């Protein structure tokens, strides 16, 4: 992510909060987490973490709505967002 884009995200978050929105979600991924791309990194030390992130990535791809995210036992848990 470049400074230009982080500044754009910051401005959107600021506008949301100033308008009374109670929270602002940012879902950031290290790269496109499609199966064939992720497979190239199966020997990387972060592979299991990225596989966990892929659950949220896939949820968004399917439903076009960011999922709710919690953590449980050191892993992210994704559920239907609103």
PDB file of N, CA and C in Angstrom:
ATOM      1  N   UNK A   1       0.858  -1.164   0.000  1.00  0.00           N
ATOM      2  CA  UNK A   1       0.000   0.000   0.000  1.00  0.00           C
ATOM      3  C   UNK A   1       0.909   1.232   0.000  1.00  0.00           C
ATOM      4  N   UNK A   2       0.545   2.161  -0.812  1.00  0.00           N
ATOM      5  CA  UNK A   2       1.335   3.383  -0.898  1.00  0.00           C
ATOM      6  C   UNK A   2       0.754   4.460   0.019  1.00  0.00           C
ATOM      7  N   UNK A   3       1.516   5.515   0.234  1.00  0.00           N
ATOM      8  CA  UNK A   3       1.034   6.635   1.049  1.00  0.00           C
ATOM      9  C   UNK A   3      -0.256   7.210   0.482  1.00  0.00           C
ATOM     10  N   UNK A   4      -0.351   7.268  -0.837  1.00  0.00           N
ATOM     11  CA  UNK A   4      -1.552   7.834  -1.467  1.00  0.00           C
ATOM     12  C   UNK A   4      -2.791   7.067  -1.019  1.00  0.00           C
ATOM     13  N   UNK A   5      -2.717   5.765  -1.031  1.00  0.00           N
ATOM     14  CA  UNK A   5      -3.891   4.961  -0.682  1.00  0.00           C
ATOM     15  C   UNK A   5      -4.171   4.956   0.817  1.00  0.00           C
ATOM     16  N   UNK A   6      -3.147   4.951   1.640  1.00  0.00           N
ATOM     17  CA  UNK A   6      -3.406   5.001   3.086  1.00  0.00           C
ATOM     18  C   UNK A   6      -4.017   6.347   3.452  1.00  0.00           C
ATOM     19  N   UNK A   7      -3.601   7.411   2.783  1.00  0.00           N
ATOM     20  CA  UNK A   7      -4.214   8.722   3.021  1.00  0.00           C
ATOM     21  C   UNK A   7      -5.678   8.728   2.602  1.00  0.00           C
ATOM     22  N   UNK A   8      -5.991   8.042   1.519  1.00  0.00           N
ATOM     23  CA  UNK A   8      -7.374   7.939   1.062  1.00  0.00           C
ATOM     24  C   UNK A   8      -8.217   7.152   2.072  1.00  0.00           C
ATOM     25  N   UNK A   9      -7.678   6.068   2.588  1.00  0.00           N
ATOM     26  CA  UNK A   9      -8.379   5.269   3.600  1.00  0.00           C
ATOM     27  C   UNK A   9      -8.581   6.098   4.863  1.00  0.00           C
ATOM     28  N   UNK A  10      -7.553   6.805   5.271  1.00  0.00           N
ATOM     29  CA  UNK A  10      -7.665   7.663   6.461  1.00  0.00           C
ATOM     30  C   UNK A  10      -8.766   8.700   6.277  1.00  0.00           C
ATOM     31  N   UNK A  11      -8.816   9.328   5.109  1.00  0.00           N
ATOM     32  CA  UNK A  11      -9.833  10.351   4.850  1.00  0.00           C
ATOM     33  C   UNK A  11     -11.235   9.750   4.885  1.00  0.00           C
ATOM     34  N   UNK A  12     -11.411   8.551   4.339  1.00  0.00           N
ATOM     35  CA  UNK A  12     -12.721   7.907   4.385  1.00  0.00           C
ATOM     36  C   UNK A  12     -13.108   7.566   5.817  1.00  0.00           C
ATOM     37  N   UNK A  13     -12.170   7.075   6.595  1.00  0.00           N
ATOM     38  CA  UNK A  13     -12.450   6.748   7.998  1.00  0.00           C
ATOM     39  C   UNK A  13     -12.815   8.012   8.773  1.00  0.00           C
ATOM     40  N   UNK A  14     -12.063   9.058   8.574  1.00  0.00           N
ATOM     41  CA  UNK A  14     -12.336  10.320   9.263  1.00  0.00           C
ATOM     42  C   UNK A  14     -13.734  10.824   8.915  1.00  0.00           C
ATOM     43  N   UNK A  15     -14.092  10.781   7.647  1.00  0.00           N
ATOM     44  CA  UNK A  15     -15.412  11.208   7.221  1.00  0.00           C
ATOM     45  C   UNK A  15     -16.515  10.354   7.827  1.00  0.00           C
ATOM     46  N   UNK A  16     -16.271   9.056   7.905  1.00  0.00           N
ATOM     47  CA  UNK A  16     -17.264   8.152   8.492  1.00  0.00           C
ATOM     48  C   UNK A  16     -17.478   8.477   9.970  1.00  0.00           C
ATOM     49  N   UNK A  17     -16.400   8.657  10.705  1.00  0.00           N
ATOM     50  CA  UNK A  17     -16.516   8.966  12.133  1.00  0.00           C
ATOM     51  C   UNK A  17     -17.170  10.326  12.371  1.00  0.00           C
ATOM     52  N   UNK A  18     -16.803  11.308  11.566  1.00  0.00           N
ATOM     53  CA  UNK A  18     -17.387  12.639  11.710  1.00  0.00           C
ATOM     54  C   UNK A  18     -18.881  12.636  11.386  1.00  0.00           C
ATOM     55  N   UNK A  19     -19.314  11.675  10.591  1.00  0.00           N
ATOM     56  CA  UNK A  19     -20.737  11.557  10.241  1.00  0.00           C
ATOM     57  C   UNK A  19     -21.507  10.683  11.225  1.00  0.00           C
ATOM     58  N   UNK A  20     -20.817  10.214  12.268  1.00  0.00           N
ATOM     59  CA  UNK A  20     -21.481   9.440  13.300  1.00  0.00           C
ATOM     60  C   UNK A  20     -21.397   7.935  13.157  1.00  0.00           C
ATOM     61  N   UNK A  21     -20.680   7.463  12.170  1.00  0.00           N
ATOM     62  CA  UNK A  21     -20.517   6.010  12.019  1.00  0.00           C
ATOM     63  C   UNK A  21     -19.695   5.500  13.197  1.00  0.00           C
ATOM     64  N   UNK A  22     -20.127   4.422  13.867  1.00  0.00           N
ATOM     65  CA  UNK A  22     -19.436   3.984  15.079  1.00  0.00           C
ATOM     66  C   UNK A  22     -18.125   3.224  14.843  1.00  0.00           C
ATOM     67  N   UNK A  23     -17.928   2.689  13.642  1.00  0.00           N
ATOM     68  CA  UNK A  23     -16.677   1.979  13.359  1.00  0.00           C
ATOM     69  C   UNK A  23     -16.420   1.999  11.863  1.00  0.00           C
ATOM     70  N   UNK A  24     -15.209   1.647  11.501  1.00  0.00           N
ATOM     71  CA  UNK A  24     -14.785   1.645  10.105  1.00  0.00           C
ATOM     72  C   UNK A  24     -13.901   0.429   9.910  1.00  0.00           C
ATOM     73  N   UNK A  25     -14.235  -0.411   8.961  1.00  0.00           N
ATOM     74  CA  UNK A  25     -13.470  -1.647   8.724  1.00  0.00           C
ATOM     75  C   UNK A  25     -12.435  -1.455   7.623  1.00  0.00           C
ATOM     76  N   UNK A  26     -11.277  -2.027   7.858  1.00  0.00           N
ATOM     77  CA  UNK A  26     -10.252  -2.119   6.827  1.00  0.00           C
ATOM     78  C   UNK A  26      -9.781  -3.560   6.811  1.00  0.00           C
ATOM     79  N   UNK A  27      -9.978  -4.225   5.697  1.00  0.00           N
ATOM     80  CA  UNK A  27      -9.506  -5.595   5.530  1.00  0.00           C
ATOM     81  C   UNK A  27      -8.323  -5.534   4.573  1.00  0.00           C
ATOM     82  N   UNK A  28      -7.147  -5.853   5.068  1.00  0.00           N
ATOM     83  CA  UNK A  28      -5.927  -5.788   4.264  1.00  0.00           C
ATOM     84  C   UNK A  28      -5.319  -7.174   4.167  1.00  0.00           C
ATOM     85  N   UNK A  29      -4.891  -7.529   2.974  1.00  0.00           N
ATOM     86  CA  UNK A  29      -4.306  -8.846   2.734  1.00  0.00           C
ATOM     87  C   UNK A  29      -2.923  -8.673   2.124  1.00  0.00           C
ATOM     88  N   UNK A  30      -2.027  -9.633   2.358  1.00  0.00           N
ATOM     89  CA  UNK A  30      -0.655  -9.492   1.861  1.00  0.00           C
ATOM     90  C   UNK A  30      -0.549  -9.607   0.339  1.00  0.00           C
ATOM     91  N   UNK A  31      -1.498 -10.285  -0.288  1.00  0.00           N
ATOM     92  CA  UNK A  31      -1.558 -10.466  -1.734  1.00  0.00           C
ATOM     93  C   UNK A  31      -2.912 -11.100  -2.036  1.00  0.00           C
ATOM     94  N   UNK A  32      -3.231 -11.286  -3.314  1.00  0.00           N
ATOM     95  CA  UNK A  32      -4.492 -11.930  -3.671  1.00  0.00           C
ATOM     96  C   UNK A  32      -4.450 -13.375  -3.169  1.00  0.00           C
ATOM     97  N   UNK A  33      -5.398 -13.723  -2.341  1.00  0.00           N
ATOM     98  CA  UNK A  33      -5.359 -15.034  -1.688  1.00  0.00           C
ATOM     99  C   UNK A  33      -6.153 -16.099  -2.439  1.00  0.00           C
ATOM    100  N   UNK A  34      -6.072 -16.085  -3.763  1.00  0.00           N
ATOM    101  CA  UNK A  34      -6.657 -17.169  -4.543  1.00  0.00           C
ATOM    102  C   UNK A  34      -5.829 -18.427  -4.320  1.00  0.00           C
ATOM    103  N   UNK A  35      -6.475 -19.577  -4.398  1.00  0.00           N
ATOM    104  CA  UNK A  35      -5.816 -20.856  -4.085  1.00  0.00           C
ATOM    105  C   UNK A  35      -4.536 -21.061  -4.872  1.00  0.00           C
ATOM    106  N   UNK A  36      -4.572 -20.782  -6.185  1.00  0.00           N
ATOM    107  CA  UNK A  36      -3.387 -21.029  -7.005  1.00  0.00           C
ATOM    108  C   UNK A  36      -2.235 -20.098  -6.650  1.00  0.00           C
ATOM    109  N   UNK A  37      -2.531 -18.894  -6.219  1.00  0.00           N
ATOM    110  CA  UNK A  37      -1.481 -17.963  -5.794  1.00  0.00           C
ATOM    111  C   UNK A  37      -0.938 -18.388  -4.434  1.00  0.00           C
ATOM    112  N   UNK A  38      -1.834 -18.698  -3.521  1.00  0.00           N
ATOM    113  CA  UNK A  38      -1.419 -19.107  -2.176  1.00  0.00           C
ATOM    114  C   UNK A  38      -0.575 -20.369  -2.216  1.00  0.00           C
ATOM    115  N   UNK A  39      -0.890 -21.275  -3.116  1.00  0.00           N
ATOM    116  CA  UNK A  39      -0.147 -22.537  -3.228  1.00  0.00           C
ATOM    117  C   UNK A  39       1.343 -22.304  -3.477  1.00  0.00           C
ATOM    118  N   UNK A  40       1.678 -21.222  -4.133  1.00  0.00           N
ATOM    119  CA  UNK A  40       3.088 -20.901  -4.411  1.00  0.00           C
ATOM    120  C   UNK A  40       3.868 -20.632  -3.125  1.00  0.00           C
ATOM    121  N   UNK A  41       3.156 -20.337  -2.042  1.00  0.00           N
ATOM    122  CA  UNK A  41       3.795 -19.974  -0.783  1.00  0.00           C
ATOM    123  C   UNK A  41       3.658 -21.059   0.277  1.00  0.00           C
ATOM    124  N   UNK A  42       3.346 -22.292  -0.128  1.00  0.00           N
ATOM    125  CA  UNK A  42       3.067 -23.344   0.851  1.00  0.00           C
ATOM    126  C   UNK A  42       4.249 -23.652   1.761  1.00  0.00           C
ATOM    127  N   UNK A  43       5.448 -23.293   1.385  1.00  0.00           N
ATOM    128  CA  UNK A  43       6.615 -23.532   2.244  1.00  0.00           C
ATOM    129  C   UNK A  43       7.007 -22.301   3.057  1.00  0.00           C
ATOM    130  N   UNK A  44       6.240 -21.240   2.929  1.00  0.00           N
ATOM    131  CA  UNK A  44       6.527 -20.020   3.673  1.00  0.00           C
ATOM    132  C   UNK A  44       6.087 -20.180   5.124  1.00  0.00           C
ATOM    133  N   UNK A  45       6.815 -19.592   6.041  1.00  0.00           N
ATOM    134  CA  UNK A  45       6.478 -19.722   7.465  1.00  0.00           C
ATOM    135  C   UNK A  45       5.122 -19.121   7.805  1.00  0.00           C
ATOM    136  N   UNK A  46       4.605 -18.224   6.976  1.00  0.00           N
ATOM    137  CA  UNK A  46       3.317 -17.573   7.216  1.00  0.00           C
ATOM    138  C   UNK A  46       2.150 -18.285   6.531  1.00  0.00           C
ATOM    139  N   UNK A  47       2.406 -19.406   5.876  1.00  0.00           N
ATOM    140  CA  UNK A  47       1.380 -20.087   5.085  1.00  0.00           C
ATOM    141  C   UNK A  47       0.112 -20.388   5.891  1.00  0.00           C
ATOM    142  N   UNK A  48       0.234 -20.946   7.078  1.00  0.00           N
ATOM    143  CA  UNK A  48      -0.969 -21.294   7.853  1.00  0.00           C
ATOM    144  C   UNK A  48      -1.753 -20.033   8.242  1.00  0.00           C
ATOM    145  N   UNK A  49      -1.045 -18.946   8.545  1.00  0.00           N
ATOM    146  CA  UNK A  49      -1.709 -17.681   8.844  1.00  0.00           C
ATOM    147  C   UNK A  49      -2.459 -17.172   7.614  1.00  0.00           C
ATOM    148  N   UNK A  50      -1.812 -17.232   6.446  1.00  0.00           N
ATOM    149  CA  UNK A  50      -2.451 -16.776   5.217  1.00  0.00           C
ATOM    150  C   UNK A  50      -3.646 -17.651   4.853  1.00  0.00           C
ATOM    151  N   UNK A  51      -3.564 -18.957   5.124  1.00  0.00           N
ATOM    152  CA  UNK A  51      -4.716 -19.844   4.887  1.00  0.00           C
ATOM    153  C   UNK A  51      -5.889 -19.403   5.757  1.00  0.00           C
ATOM    154  N   UNK A  52      -5.612 -19.007   6.991  1.00  0.00           N
ATOM    155  CA  UNK A  52      -6.671 -18.515   7.870  1.00  0.00           C
ATOM    156  C   UNK A  52      -7.262 -17.212   7.307  1.00  0.00           C
ATOM    157  N   UNK A  53      -6.419 -16.277   6.853  1.00  0.00           N
ATOM    158  CA  UNK A  53      -6.907 -15.043   6.252  1.00  0.00           C
ATOM    159  C   UNK A  53      -7.758 -15.318   5.013  1.00  0.00           C
ATOM    160  N   UNK A  54      -7.412 -16.379   4.279  1.00  0.00           N
ATOM    161  CA  UNK A  54      -8.133 -16.730   3.065  1.00  0.00           C
ATOM    162  C   UNK A  54      -9.603 -17.014   3.346  1.00  0.00           C
ATOM    163  N   UNK A  55      -9.930 -17.486   4.535  1.00  0.00           N
ATOM    164  CA  UNK A  55     -11.326 -17.734   4.887  1.00  0.00           C
ATOM    165  C   UNK A  55     -12.131 -16.428   4.787  1.00  0.00           C
ATOM    166  N   UNK A  56     -11.593 -15.338   5.305  1.00  0.00           N
ATOM    167  CA  UNK A  56     -12.252 -14.043   5.202  1.00  0.00           C
ATOM    168  C   UNK A  56     -12.241 -13.508   3.781  1.00  0.00           C
ATOM    169  N   UNK A  57     -11.146 -13.707   3.093  1.00  0.00           N
ATOM    170  CA  UNK A  57     -11.006 -13.302   1.694  1.00  0.00           C
ATOM    171  C   UNK A  57     -12.071 -13.982   0.839  1.00  0.00           C
ATOM    172  N   UNK A  58     -12.230 -15.299   1.043  1.00  0.00           N
ATOM    173  CA  UNK A  58     -13.223 -16.062   0.282  1.00  0.00           C
ATOM    174  C   UNK A  58     -14.648 -15.646   0.641  1.00  0.00           C
ATOM    175  N   UNK A  59     -14.871 -15.343   1.902  1.00  0.00           N
ATOM    176  CA  UNK A  59     -16.196 -14.890   2.332  1.00  0.00           C
ATOM    177  C   UNK A  59     -16.586 -13.624   1.573  1.00  0.00           C
ATOM    178  N   UNK A  60     -15.674 -12.674   1.500  1.00  0.00           N
ATOM    179  CA  UNK A  60     -15.953 -11.432   0.778  1.00  0.00           C
ATOM    180  C   UNK A  60     -16.174 -11.700  -0.705  1.00  0.00           C
ATOM    181  N   UNK A  61     -15.348 -12.556  -1.295  1.00  0.00           N
ATOM    182  CA  UNK A  61     -15.484 -12.863  -2.718  1.00  0.00           C
ATOM    183  C   UNK A  61     -16.858 -13.466  -3.023  1.00  0.00           C
ATOM    184  N   UNK A  62     -17.365 -14.273  -2.113  1.00  0.00           N
ATOM    185  CA  UNK A  62     -18.651 -14.937  -2.319  1.00  0.00           C
ATOM    186  C   UNK A  62     -19.836 -14.008  -2.047  1.00  0.00           C
ATOM    187  N   UNK A  63     -19.786 -13.268  -0.955  1.00  0.00           N
ATOM    188  CA  UNK A  63     -20.945 -12.493  -0.506  1.00  0.00           C
ATOM    189  C   UNK A  63     -20.886 -11.006  -0.846  1.00  0.00           C
ATOM    190  N   UNK A  64     -19.707 -10.510  -1.236  1.00  0.00           N
ATOM    191  CA  UNK A  64     -19.507  -9.092  -1.557  1.00  0.00           C
ATOM    192  C   UNK A  64     -19.822  -8.174  -0.378  1.00  0.00           C
ATOM    193  N   UNK A  65     -19.686  -8.708   0.824  1.00  0.00           N
ATOM    194  CA  UNK A  65     -19.870  -7.951   2.065  1.00  0.00           C
ATOM    195  C   UNK A  65     -18.718  -8.341   2.989  1.00  0.00           C
ATOM    196  N   UNK A  66     -18.004  -7.378   3.562  1.00  0.00           N
ATOM    197  CA  UNK A  66     -16.923  -7.741   4.483  1.00  0.00           C
ATOM    198  C   UNK A  66     -17.469  -8.546   5.661  1.00  0.00           C
ATOM    199  N   UNK A  67     -16.789  -9.615   6.035  1.00  0.00           N
ATOM    200  CA  UNK A  67     -17.262 -10.413   7.167  1.00  0.00           C
ATOM    201  C   UNK A  67     -16.942  -9.741   8.497  1.00  0.00           C
ATOM    202  N   UNK A  68     -17.673 -10.135   9.523  1.00  0.00           N
ATOM    203  CA  UNK A  68     -17.281  -9.782  10.881  1.00  0.00           C
ATOM    204  C   UNK A  68     -16.071 -10.633  11.223  1.00  0.00           C
ATOM    205  N   UNK A  69     -15.177 -10.095  12.029  1.00  0.00           N
ATOM    206  CA  UNK A  69     -13.947 -10.809  12.368  1.00  0.00           C
ATOM    207  C   UNK A  69     -13.767 -10.811  13.877  1.00  0.00           C
ATOM    208  N   UNK A  70     -13.548 -11.986  14.427  1.00  0.00           N
ATOM    209  CA  UNK A  70     -13.193 -12.157  15.829  1.00  0.00           C
ATOM    210  C   UNK A  70     -11.946 -13.014  15.869  1.00  0.00           C
ATOM    211  N   UNK A  71     -11.389 -13.170  17.040  1.00  0.00           N
ATOM    212  CA  UNK A  71     -10.264 -14.094  17.190  1.00  0.00           C
ATOM    213  C   UNK A  71     -10.615 -15.110  18.270  1.00  0.00           C
ATOM    214  N   UNK A  72     -10.121 -16.314  18.051  1.00  0.00           N
ATOM    215  CA  UNK A  72     -10.386 -17.402  18.975  1.00  0.00           C
ATOM    216  C   UNK A  72      -9.215 -18.376  18.915  1.00  0.00           C
ATOM    217  N   UNK A  73      -8.578 -18.579  20.041  1.00  0.00           N
ATOM    218  CA  UNK A  73      -7.456 -19.526  20.133  1.00  0.00           C
ATOM    219  C   UNK A  73      -6.360 -19.235  19.101  1.00  0.00           C
ATOM    220  N   UNK A  74      -6.061 -17.944  18.936  1.00  0.00           N
ATOM    221  CA  UNK A  74      -4.961 -17.561  18.059  1.00  0.00           C
ATOM    222  C   UNK A  74      -5.282 -17.561  16.577  1.00  0.00           C
ATOM    223  N   UNK A  75      -6.554 -17.682  16.216  1.00  0.00           N
ATOM    224  CA  UNK A  75      -6.959 -17.674  14.807  1.00  0.00           C
ATOM    225  C   UNK A  75      -8.079 -16.660  14.611  1.00  0.00           C
ATOM    226  N   UNK A  76      -8.179 -16.158  13.391  1.00  0.00           N
ATOM    227  CA  UNK A  76      -9.318 -15.311  13.056  1.00  0.00           C
ATOM    228  C   UNK A  76     -10.525 -16.196  12.775  1.00  0.00           C
ATOM    229  N   UNK A  77     -11.696 -15.721  13.185  1.00  0.00           N
ATOM    230  CA  UNK A  77     -12.963 -16.404  12.941  1.00  0.00           C
ATOM    231  C   UNK A  77     -13.841 -15.408  12.198  1.00  0.00           C
ATOM    232  N   UNK A  78     -14.336 -15.810  11.048  1.00  0.00           N
ATOM    233  CA  UNK A  78     -15.130 -14.937  10.188  1.00  0.00           C
ATOM    234  C   UNK A  78     -16.592 -15.369  10.203  1.00  0.00           C
ATOM    235  N   UNK A  79     -17.490 -14.377  10.213  1.00  0.00           N
ATOM    236  CA  UNK A  79     -18.916 -14.661  10.144  1.00  0.00           C
ATOM    237  C   UNK A  79     -19.594 -13.597   9.298  1.00  0.00           C
ATOM    238  N   UNK A  80     -20.848 -13.824   8.978  1.00  0.00           N
ATOM    239  CA  UNK A  80     -21.588 -12.911   8.096  1.00  0.00           C
ATOM    240  C   UNK A  80     -21.540 -11.487   8.617  1.00  0.00           C
ATOM    241  N   UNK A  81     -21.146 -10.566   7.751  1.00  0.00           N
ATOM    242  CA  UNK A  81     -21.109  -9.149   8.098  1.00  0.00           C
ATOM    243  C   UNK A  81     -22.447  -8.497   7.846  1.00  0.00           C
ATOM    244  N   UNK A  82     -22.577  -7.291   8.345  1.00  0.00           N
ATOM    245  CA  UNK A  82     -23.833  -6.554   8.130  1.00  0.00           C
ATOM    246  C   UNK A  82     -23.565  -5.260   7.425  1.00  0.00           C
TER     247      UNK A  82
END
